[in-house]
């Protein structure tokens, strides 16, 4: 956890600036809790949430709104999620699904949150949250299941040539480590210089 497993004094400073974003007066609190019992395309979804809780209701008839919190440590806030994109992240959707399906089954929605702790410069913390309804989460989980089903099918394929390539990502994050022997990667690189027919001709002769 953030408060007990850090590295000395620096983490203590970070924890203090993020104190306002931590739960207070929780009815239920789960720290480093294992999620289980949910599936995508027949595959079990496993993992641990940093923190889940449900704020107390002001009135008995008020709906519950549980929250999933994920701690993030960043050098800057340049690439933090938005309130919209956080509700589209697959790990956060998995945590939210567990919260609604397994723990707070009467809640109509779940709040998904990242708390970013800035490690460079003066200590600072930023919270980004998005609320997703049970119905929207169920719809997006159908997409997650489709992705998982595709990955499951691809994992059983022994020939990479039979897998549809995403050549637009060949150069992402410094370049794919498999580019040297990937036929799709070779075609992508050659076609930029010699065109599709030229690339096919070079590869067939190679």
Coordinates of N, CA and C in Angstrom, one line a residue:
X1 N 0.8 -1.2 0.0 CA 0.0 0.0 0.0 C 0.9 1.3 0.0
X2 N 0.2 2.4 -0.3 CA 0.9 3.6 -0.5 C 1.6 4.1 0.8
X3 N 0.9 3.9 1.9 CA 1.4 4.4 3.2 C 2.4 3.5 3.9
X4 N 2.5 2.2 3.6 CA 3.3 1.3 4.4 C 4.4 0.6 3.6
X5 N 4.4 0.7 2.3 CA 5.4 0.0 1.6 C 6.3 0.8 0.7
X6 N 6.4 2.1 1.0 CA 7.2 3.0 0.2 C 8.6 3.0 0.6
X7 N 9.3 4.0 0.0 CA 10.8 4.1 0.2 C 11.1 5.3 1.0
X8 N 11.0 5.1 2.3 CA 11.5 6.2 3.2 C 10.7 7.4 3.2
X9 N 11.4 8.5 3.4 CA 10.8 9.8 3.7 C 10.1 10.4 2.5
X10 N 10.6 10.2 1.3 CA 10.0 10.7 0.1 C 8.5 10.3 0.0
X11 N 8.3 9.0 0.2 CA 6.9 8.5 0.1 C 6.0 9.1 1.1
X12 N 6.6 9.4 2.3 CA 5.8 10.0 3.3 C 5.3 11.4 2.9
X13 N 6.2 12.1 2.2 CA 5.9 13.5 1.7 C 4.8 13.4 0.6
X14 N 4.9 12.4 -0.2 CA 3.9 12.2 -1.3 C 2.6 11.8 -0.7
X15 N 2.6 10.9 0.3 CA 1.4 10.5 0.9 C 0.6 11.7 1.6
X16 N 1.4 12.6 2.2 CA 0.8 13.7 2.9 C 0.1 14.6 1.9
X17 N 0.7 14.9 0.7 CA 0.0 15.8 -0.3 C -1.2 15.1 -0.9
X18 N -1.3 13.8 -0.8 CA -2.5 13.1 -1.4 C -3.5 12.7 -0.4
X19 N -3.3 13.2 0.8 CA -4.2 12.8 1.9 C -5.7 13.1 1.6
X20 N -5.9 14.3 1.0 CA -7.2 14.7 0.7 C -8.0 13.8 -0.3
X21 N -7.2 13.0 -1.0 CA -7.9 12.1 -2.0 C -8.1 10.7 -1.4
X22 N -7.8 10.5 -0.2 CA -7.9 9.2 0.4 C -9.3 9.1 1.1
X23 N -9.8 7.9 1.2 CA -11.2 7.8 1.8 C -11.3 8.2 3.3
X24 N -12.4 8.8 3.6 CA -12.7 9.2 5.0 C -14.1 8.7 5.3
X25 N -14.2 8.1 6.5 CA -15.5 7.6 6.9 C -16.1 6.6 6.1
X26 N -15.3 5.6 5.6 CA -15.8 4.6 4.7 C -16.7 3.6 5.4
X27 N -17.8 3.2 4.7 CA -18.6 2.1 5.2 C -17.9 0.8 5.1
X28 N -17.3 0.6 3.9 CA -16.5 -0.6 3.6 C -15.2 -0.2 2.9
X29 N -14.1 -0.8 3.2 CA -12.8 -0.4 2.6 C -12.0 -1.7 2.3
X30 N -11.6 -1.8 1.0 CA -10.8 -2.9 0.6 C -9.4 -2.4 0.1
X31 N -8.3 -2.9 0.6 CA -7.0 -2.4 0.3 C -6.2 -3.6 -0.3
X32 N -5.6 -3.4 -1.5 CA -4.9 -4.5 -2.2 C -5.8 -5.7 -2.2
X33 N -7.0 -5.6 -2.7 CA -7.9 -6.7 -2.7 C -7.9 -7.4 -4.0
X34 N -7.9 -8.7 -3.9 CA -7.9 -9.6 -5.2 C -9.3 -9.6 -5.8
X35 N -9.4 -9.4 -7.1 CA -10.6 -9.5 -7.8 C -10.7 -10.9 -8.4
X36 N -11.8 -11.5 -8.3 CA -12.0 -12.9 -8.8 C -13.5 -13.1 -9.1
X37 N -13.8 -14.1 -9.9 CA -15.2 -14.4 -10.2 C -15.8 -13.7 -11.3
X38 N -14.9 -12.9 -12.1 CA -15.4 -12.3 -13.3 C -14.6 -12.9 -14.5
X39 N -15.2 -12.9 -15.7 CA -14.6 -13.5 -16.9 C -14.7 -12.6 -18.1
X40 N -13.9 -12.8 -19.0 CA -14.0 -12.1 -20.4 C -13.7 -13.2 -21.4
X41 N -14.6 -13.5 -22.3 CA -14.5 -14.5 -23.3 C -14.1 -15.9 -22.7
X42 N -14.7 -16.2 -21.5 CA -14.5 -17.4 -20.8 C -13.1 -17.5 -20.1
X43 N -12.4 -16.4 -20.1 CA -11.1 -16.4 -19.4 C -11.3 -15.7 -18.1
X44 N -10.7 -16.2 -17.0 CA -10.8 -15.6 -15.7 C -10.0 -14.3 -15.7
X45 N -10.6 -13.2 -15.1 CA -9.9 -12.0 -14.9 C -9.4 -11.9 -13.5
X46 N -8.1 -11.7 -13.4 CA -7.4 -11.7 -12.0 C -6.7 -10.4 -11.9
X47 N -6.5 -10.0 -10.6 CA -5.7 -8.8 -10.4 C -6.0 -8.3 -9.0
X48 N -5.4 -7.2 -8.6 CA -5.5 -6.6 -7.3 C -5.8 -5.1 -7.4
X49 N -6.8 -4.7 -6.8 CA -7.1 -3.2 -6.8 C -6.3 -2.6 -5.7
X50 N -5.9 -1.3 -5.9 CA -5.2 -0.6 -4.8 C -6.1 -0.3 -3.7
X51 N -7.3 0.2 -4.0 CA -8.2 0.5 -3.0 C -9.6 0.6 -3.5
X52 N -10.6 0.1 -2.8 CA -12.0 0.2 -3.1 C -12.7 0.6 -1.9
X53 N -13.7 1.4 -2.0 CA -14.5 1.8 -0.8 C -15.9 2.3 -1.3
X54 N -16.7 2.5 -0.3 CA -18.0 3.1 -0.6 C -18.3 4.1 0.5
X55 N -18.5 5.4 0.0 CA -18.8 6.5 1.0 C -20.1 6.2 1.7
X56 N -20.3 6.6 2.9 CA -21.5 6.5 3.6 C -22.6 7.3 2.9
X57 N -23.8 6.7 2.9 CA -25.0 7.5 2.4 C -25.5 8.5 3.3
X58 N -25.8 9.7 2.8 CA -26.4 10.7 3.7 C -27.8 10.4 4.1
X59 N -28.6 9.7 3.2 CA -29.9 9.3 3.6 C -30.0 7.8 3.1
X60 N -30.9 7.1 3.9 CA -31.0 5.7 3.6 C -31.4 5.4 2.2
X61 N -32.2 6.3 1.6 CA -32.7 6.0 0.3 C -31.8 6.4 -0.8
X62 N -30.7 7.1 -0.5 CA -29.7 7.5 -1.5 C -29.0 6.3 -2.1
X63 N -28.7 6.3 -3.4 CA -28.0 5.2 -4.0 C -26.6 5.2 -3.6
X64 N -26.0 4.0 -3.5 CA -24.6 3.9 -3.2 C -23.8 4.2 -4.5
X65 N -22.6 4.8 -4.2 CA -21.7 5.0 -5.3 C -20.2 4.6 -4.9
X66 N -19.9 3.3 -5.1 CA -18.6 2.9 -4.7 C -17.5 3.5 -5.6
X67 N -16.3 3.5 -5.1 CA -15.2 4.1 -5.8 C -14.0 3.1 -5.9
X68 N -13.4 3.0 -7.0 CA -12.1 2.3 -7.2 C -11.0 3.3 -7.3
X69 N -10.0 3.2 -6.5 CA -8.9 4.1 -6.6 C -7.6 3.4 -7.0
X70 N -6.9 4.0 -7.9 CA -5.6 3.4 -8.4 C -4.5 4.4 -8.2
X71 N -3.4 4.1 -7.5 CA -2.4 5.0 -7.3 C -1.4 5.0 -8.5
X72 N -1.0 6.2 -8.9 CA -0.1 6.3 -10.0 C 1.1 7.3 -9.6
X73 N 2.3 6.9 -10.0 CA 3.4 7.8 -9.7 C 4.0 8.3 -11.0
X74 N 4.1 9.6 -11.2 CA 4.5 10.2 -12.5 C 5.5 11.3 -12.2
X75 N 6.3 11.6 -13.3 CA 7.2 12.7 -13.2 C 6.5 14.0 -13.5
X76 N 5.4 14.0 -14.3 CA 4.6 15.2 -14.7 C 3.2 14.7 -14.9
X77 N 2.4 15.7 -15.1 CA 1.0 15.5 -15.4 C 0.6 15.5 -16.9
X78 N 1.6 15.4 -17.7 CA 1.4 15.5 -19.2 C 0.5 14.4 -19.8
X79 N 0.6 13.3 -19.2 CA -0.1 12.1 -19.8 C -1.1 11.5 -18.9
X80 N -1.7 12.2 -18.0 CA -2.7 11.7 -17.1 C -4.0 11.4 -17.9
X81 N -4.8 10.5 -17.3 CA -6.1 10.2 -18.0 C -7.1 11.4 -17.8
X82 N -8.1 11.3 -18.6 CA -9.2 12.3 -18.4 C -10.4 11.6 -17.8
X83 N -11.4 12.4 -17.4 CA -12.6 11.8 -16.7 C -13.3 10.9 -17.7
X84 N -13.1 11.1 -19.0 CA -13.7 10.2 -20.0 C -12.9 9.0 -20.3
X85 N -11.6 9.2 -20.5 CA -10.7 8.0 -20.9 C -10.5 7.0 -19.7
X86 N -10.6 7.5 -18.5 CA -10.4 6.6 -17.4 C -11.6 5.5 -17.3
X87 N -12.7 5.9 -17.9 CA -13.8 4.9 -17.9 C -13.8 4.0 -19.1
X88 N -12.7 4.1 -19.9 CA -12.5 3.2 -21.0 C -11.3 2.3 -20.9
X89 N -10.5 2.5 -19.8 CA -9.4 1.7 -19.5 C -9.8 0.3 -19.1
X90 N -9.2 -0.7 -19.7 CA -9.7 -2.1 -19.4 C -9.4 -2.5 -18.0
X91 N -8.2 -2.2 -17.4 CA -8.1 -2.6 -15.9 C -9.1 -1.9 -15.0
X92 N -9.4 -0.6 -15.3 CA -10.4 0.1 -14.5 C -11.8 -0.5 -14.7
X93 N -12.1 -0.9 -15.9 CA -13.4 -1.5 -16.2 C -13.5 -2.8 -15.4
X94 N -12.4 -3.6 -15.3 CA -12.4 -4.8 -14.6 C -12.7 -4.6 -13.1
X95 N -12.0 -3.6 -12.6 CA -12.2 -3.3 -11.1 C -13.6 -2.9 -10.9
X96 N -14.1 -2.0 -11.8 CA -15.4 -1.5 -11.6 C -16.5 -2.6 -11.7
X97 N -16.3 -3.5 -12.7 CA -17.2 -4.6 -12.8 C -17.2 -5.5 -11.6
X98 N -16.1 -5.7 -11.0 CA -16.1 -6.5 -9.8 C -16.8 -5.8 -8.7
X99 N -16.6 -4.5 -8.6 CA -17.2 -3.7 -7.5 C -18.8 -3.8 -7.6
X100 N -19.3 -3.7 -8.9 CA -20.7 -3.7 -9.1 C -21.3 -5.1 -9.0
X101 N -20.6 -6.0 -9.6 CA -21.2 -7.4 -9.7 C -21.0 -8.2 -8.5
X102 N -19.9 -8.0 -7.7 CA -19.6 -8.9 -6.6 C -19.7 -8.2 -5.3
X103 N -19.6 -6.9 -5.2 CA -19.6 -6.3 -3.8 C -20.8 -5.4 -3.6
X104 N -21.0 -4.4 -4.4 CA -22.1 -3.4 -4.2 C -23.1 -3.7 -5.3
X105 N -23.9 -4.7 -5.2 CA -24.8 -5.2 -6.2 C -26.0 -4.3 -6.4
X106 N -26.2 -3.4 -5.4 CA -27.4 -2.5 -5.5 C -27.0 -1.1 -6.0
X107 N -25.7 -0.9 -6.3 CA -25.2 0.4 -6.8 C -25.5 0.6 -8.3
X108 N -26.0 1.7 -8.7 CA -26.3 2.0 -10.1 C -25.1 2.4 -10.9
X109 N -24.0 2.8 -10.2 CA -22.8 3.3 -10.9 C -21.6 3.1 -10.0
X110 N -20.4 3.3 -10.6 CA -19.2 3.2 -9.8 C -18.3 4.3 -10.3
X111 N -17.6 4.9 -9.4 CA -16.6 5.9 -9.7 C -15.2 5.3 -9.8
X112 N -14.6 5.6 -11.0 CA -13.2 5.1 -11.3 C -12.2 6.2 -11.2
X113 N -11.2 6.1 -10.4 CA -10.3 7.2 -10.1 C -8.8 6.8 -10.1
X114 N -8.0 7.7 -10.7 CA -6.6 7.6 -10.6 C -6.1 8.8 -9.6
X115 N -5.3 8.5 -8.7 CA -4.6 9.5 -8.0 C -3.1 9.5 -8.4
X116 N -2.7 10.6 -9.0 CA -1.4 10.8 -9.5 C -0.5 11.5 -8.5
X117 N 0.6 10.9 -8.1 CA 1.6 11.5 -7.2 C 2.8 11.9 -8.0
X118 N 3.0 13.2 -8.1 CA 4.1 13.7 -8.9 C 5.4 13.6 -8.1
X119 N 6.4 12.8 -8.7 CA 7.6 12.5 -8.0 C 8.8 13.5 -8.3
X120 N 8.6 14.3 -9.3 CA 9.6 15.3 -9.7 C 9.2 16.7 -9.3
X121 N 10.1 17.5 -8.7 CA 9.7 18.8 -8.2 C 9.0 18.7 -6.9
X122 N 8.4 19.8 -6.5 CA 7.7 19.7 -5.2 C 6.6 18.6 -5.2
X123 N 6.5 17.9 -4.1 CA 5.4 16.8 -4.1 C 4.1 17.4 -4.4
X124 N 3.3 16.7 -5.2 CA 2.0 17.1 -5.5 C 1.1 15.9 -5.8
X125 N -0.2 16.0 -5.7 CA -1.1 14.9 -6.1 C -2.3 15.5 -6.8
X126 N -2.7 14.7 -7.8 CA -3.9 15.1 -8.6 C -4.8 13.9 -8.8
X127 N -6.1 14.1 -8.6 CA -7.1 13.1 -8.7 C -7.9 13.3 -10.0
X128 N -8.1 12.2 -10.8 CA -8.9 12.3 -11.9 C -10.0 11.2 -11.8
X129 N -11.2 11.5 -11.9 CA -12.3 10.5 -11.7 C -13.3 10.6 -12.9
X130 N -13.9 9.4 -13.1 CA -15.0 9.3 -14.0 C -16.1 8.4 -13.5
X131 N -17.3 8.7 -13.6 CA -18.4 7.8 -13.1 C -19.0 7.0 -14.3
X132 N -19.1 5.7 -14.2 CA -19.7 4.9 -15.2 C -20.9 4.1 -14.7
X133 N -22.0 4.2 -15.4 CA -23.2 3.5 -14.9 C -23.0 2.0 -15.2
X134 N -23.9 1.2 -14.5 CA -23.9 -0.2 -14.6 C -24.1 -0.6 -16.1
X135 N -25.0 0.1 -16.7 CA -25.4 -0.3 -18.1 C -24.3 0.0 -19.1
X136 N -23.6 1.2 -18.9 CA -22.5 1.5 -19.8 C -21.3 0.5 -19.6
X137 N -21.1 0.2 -18.3 CA -20.0 -0.7 -18.0 C -20.2 -2.1 -18.7
X138 N -21.5 -2.5 -18.6 CA -21.8 -3.8 -19.2 C -21.6 -3.8 -20.7
X139 N -21.9 -2.7 -21.3 CA -21.7 -2.5 -22.8 C -20.2 -2.5 -23.1
X140 N -19.4 -1.8 -22.3 CA -18.0 -1.8 -22.6 C -17.3 -3.1 -22.3
X141 N -17.9 -3.9 -21.4 CA -17.3 -5.2 -21.1 C -17.5 -6.1 -22.2
X142 N -18.6 -5.9 -23.0 CA -18.7 -6.7 -24.2 C -17.5 -6.5 -25.2
X143 N -17.1 -5.3 -25.3 CA -15.9 -5.0 -26.1 C -14.7 -5.7 -25.5
X144 N -14.5 -5.6 -24.2 CA -13.4 -6.3 -23.5 C -13.4 -7.7 -23.8
X145 N -14.6 -8.4 -23.8 CA -14.7 -9.8 -24.1 C -14.3 -10.1 -25.5
X146 N -14.7 -9.2 -26.4 CA -14.3 -9.4 -27.8 C -12.7 -9.3 -28.0
X147 N -12.1 -8.4 -27.3 CA -10.7 -8.3 -27.3 C -10.0 -9.5 -26.8
X148 N -10.5 -10.0 -25.6 CA -10.0 -11.2 -25.0 C -10.2 -12.4 -25.9
X149 N -11.3 -12.5 -26.6 CA -11.6 -13.6 -27.5 C -10.6 -13.6 -28.6
X150 N -10.3 -12.4 -29.2 CA -9.3 -12.3 -30.2 C -7.9 -12.7 -29.8
X151 N -7.5 -12.2 -28.6 CA -6.2 -12.6 -28.0 C -6.1 -14.1 -27.8
X152 N -7.2 -14.7 -27.3 CA -7.2 -16.1 -27.1 C -7.0 -16.9 -28.3
X153 N -7.7 -16.5 -29.4 CA -7.6 -17.1 -30.7 C -6.1 -17.0 -31.3
X154 N -5.6 -15.8 -31.2 CA -4.2 -15.5 -31.7 C -3.2 -16.3 -30.9
X155 N -3.4 -16.5 -29.6 CA -2.4 -17.2 -28.8 C -2.3 -18.6 -29.2
X156 N -3.3 -19.2 -29.8 CA -3.2 -20.6 -30.3 C -2.7 -20.7 -31.7
X157 N -2.4 -19.6 -32.3 CA -1.8 -19.7 -33.7 C -0.3 -19.9 -33.7
X158 N 0.2 -20.8 -34.5 CA 1.6 -21.1 -34.5 C 2.3 -20.4 -35.6
X159 N 1.6 -19.8 -36.6 CA 2.2 -19.1 -37.7 C 1.8 -17.6 -37.7
X160 N 2.8 -16.7 -37.5 CA 2.4 -15.3 -37.4 C 1.8 -14.8 -38.7
X161 N 2.1 -15.4 -39.8 CA 1.6 -14.9 -41.1 C 0.1 -15.1 -41.2
X162 N -0.5 -15.9 -40.3 CA -2.0 -16.1 -40.3 C -2.7 -15.1 -39.4
X163 N -1.9 -14.2 -38.7 CA -2.5 -13.3 -37.8 C -2.5 -11.9 -38.5
X164 N -3.6 -11.3 -38.5 CA -3.7 -9.9 -39.1 C -2.8 -9.0 -38.4
X165 N -1.9 -8.3 -39.2 CA -0.9 -7.4 -38.6 C -1.4 -6.0 -38.4
X166 N -0.9 -5.4 -37.4 CA -1.2 -4.0 -37.1 C 0.1 -3.2 -37.4
X167 N 0.4 -3.0 -38.7 CA 1.7 -2.4 -39.1 C 1.8 -1.0 -38.7
X168 N 0.7 -0.3 -38.3 CA 0.8 1.1 -37.9 C 1.6 1.2 -36.6
X169 N 1.8 0.1 -35.9 CA 2.4 0.2 -34.6 C 3.8 -0.4 -34.6
X170 N 4.4 -0.7 -35.8 CA 5.7 -1.3 -35.9 C 6.8 -0.4 -35.3
X171 N 6.6 0.9 -35.4 CA 7.6 1.8 -34.8 C 7.3 2.3 -33.4
X172 N 6.2 1.9 -32.8 CA 5.8 2.5 -31.6 C 6.7 2.1 -30.4
X173 N 6.9 3.0 -29.5 CA 7.8 2.7 -28.3 C 9.2 2.2 -28.6
X174 N 9.7 2.9 -29.7 CA 11.1 2.5 -30.0 C 11.2 1.4 -31.0
X175 N 10.1 0.9 -31.5 CA 10.1 -0.2 -32.5 C 9.9 -1.6 -31.9
X176 N 9.1 -2.4 -32.7 CA 8.8 -3.7 -32.2 C 10.1 -4.6 -32.2
X177 N 10.3 -5.4 -31.2 CA 11.5 -6.2 -31.1 C 11.5 -7.4 -32.1
X178 N 10.3 -7.7 -32.6 CA 10.2 -8.8 -33.6 C 10.3 -8.4 -35.0
X179 N 10.6 -7.1 -35.3 CA 10.5 -6.5 -36.6 C 11.5 -7.2 -37.5
X180 N 12.6 -7.7 -37.0 CA 13.7 -8.2 -37.9 C 13.2 -9.5 -38.6
X181 N 12.3 -10.3 -38.0 CA 11.9 -11.5 -38.7 C 10.4 -11.5 -39.0
X182 N 9.7 -10.4 -38.7 CA 8.3 -10.4 -39.0 C 8.0 -10.1 -40.4
X183 N 7.3 -10.9 -41.1 CA 7.0 -10.7 -42.6 C 6.2 -9.4 -42.8
X184 N 5.3 -9.2 -41.9 CA 4.4 -8.0 -42.0 C 5.2 -6.7 -41.8
X185 N 6.2 -6.8 -40.9 CA 7.0 -5.6 -40.6 C 8.0 -5.4 -41.8
X186 N 8.5 -6.4 -42.4 CA 9.3 -6.3 -43.6 C 8.6 -5.7 -44.7
X187 N 7.4 -6.2 -44.9 CA 6.5 -5.6 -46.0 C 6.2 -4.2 -45.8
X188 N 5.9 -3.8 -44.6 CA 5.6 -2.4 -44.2 C 6.8 -1.5 -44.5
X189 N 8.0 -1.9 -44.1 CA 9.2 -1.1 -44.3 C 9.5 -1.0 -45.8
X190 N 9.4 -2.1 -46.5 CA 9.8 -2.1 -48.0 C 8.8 -1.4 -48.8
X191 N 7.5 -1.5 -48.5 CA 6.5 -0.9 -49.3 C 6.6 0.6 -49.2
X192 N 7.1 1.2 -48.2 CA 7.2 2.7 -48.1 C 8.3 3.1 -49.1
X193 N 9.2 2.3 -49.5 CA 10.3 2.6 -50.4 C 10.0 2.2 -51.9
X194 N 9.4 1.0 -52.0 CA 9.3 0.4 -53.3 C 7.8 0.1 -53.7
X195 N 6.9 0.5 -52.9 CA 5.5 0.2 -53.2 C 5.1 -1.2 -52.9
X196 N 3.8 -1.5 -52.9 CA 3.3 -2.8 -52.5 C 3.9 -3.9 -53.4
X197 N 3.8 -3.7 -54.7 CA 4.2 -4.7 -55.7 C 5.7 -5.0 -55.5
X198 N 6.5 -3.9 -55.4 CA 8.0 -4.0 -55.2 C 8.3 -4.8 -53.9
X199 N 7.6 -4.5 -52.9 CA 7.8 -5.2 -51.6 C 7.6 -6.6 -51.7
X200 N 6.4 -7.0 -52.3 CA 6.1 -8.4 -52.5 C 7.1 -9.1 -53.4
X201 N 7.6 -8.4 -54.4 CA 8.6 -9.0 -55.3 C 10.0 -9.3 -54.5
X202 N 10.4 -8.3 -53.7 CA 11.6 -8.5 -52.9 C 11.5 -9.6 -51.9
X203 N 10.4 -9.7 -51.2 CA 10.2 -10.7 -50.2 C 10.1 -12.1 -50.8
X204 N 9.5 -12.2 -52.0 CA 9.3 -13.5 -52.6 C 10.7 -14.0 -53.1
X205 N 11.6 -13.1 -53.4 CA 12.9 -13.5 -53.9 C 13.9 -13.7 -52.8
X206 N 13.5 -13.2 -51.6 CA 14.4 -13.2 -50.5 C 14.5 -14.6 -49.8

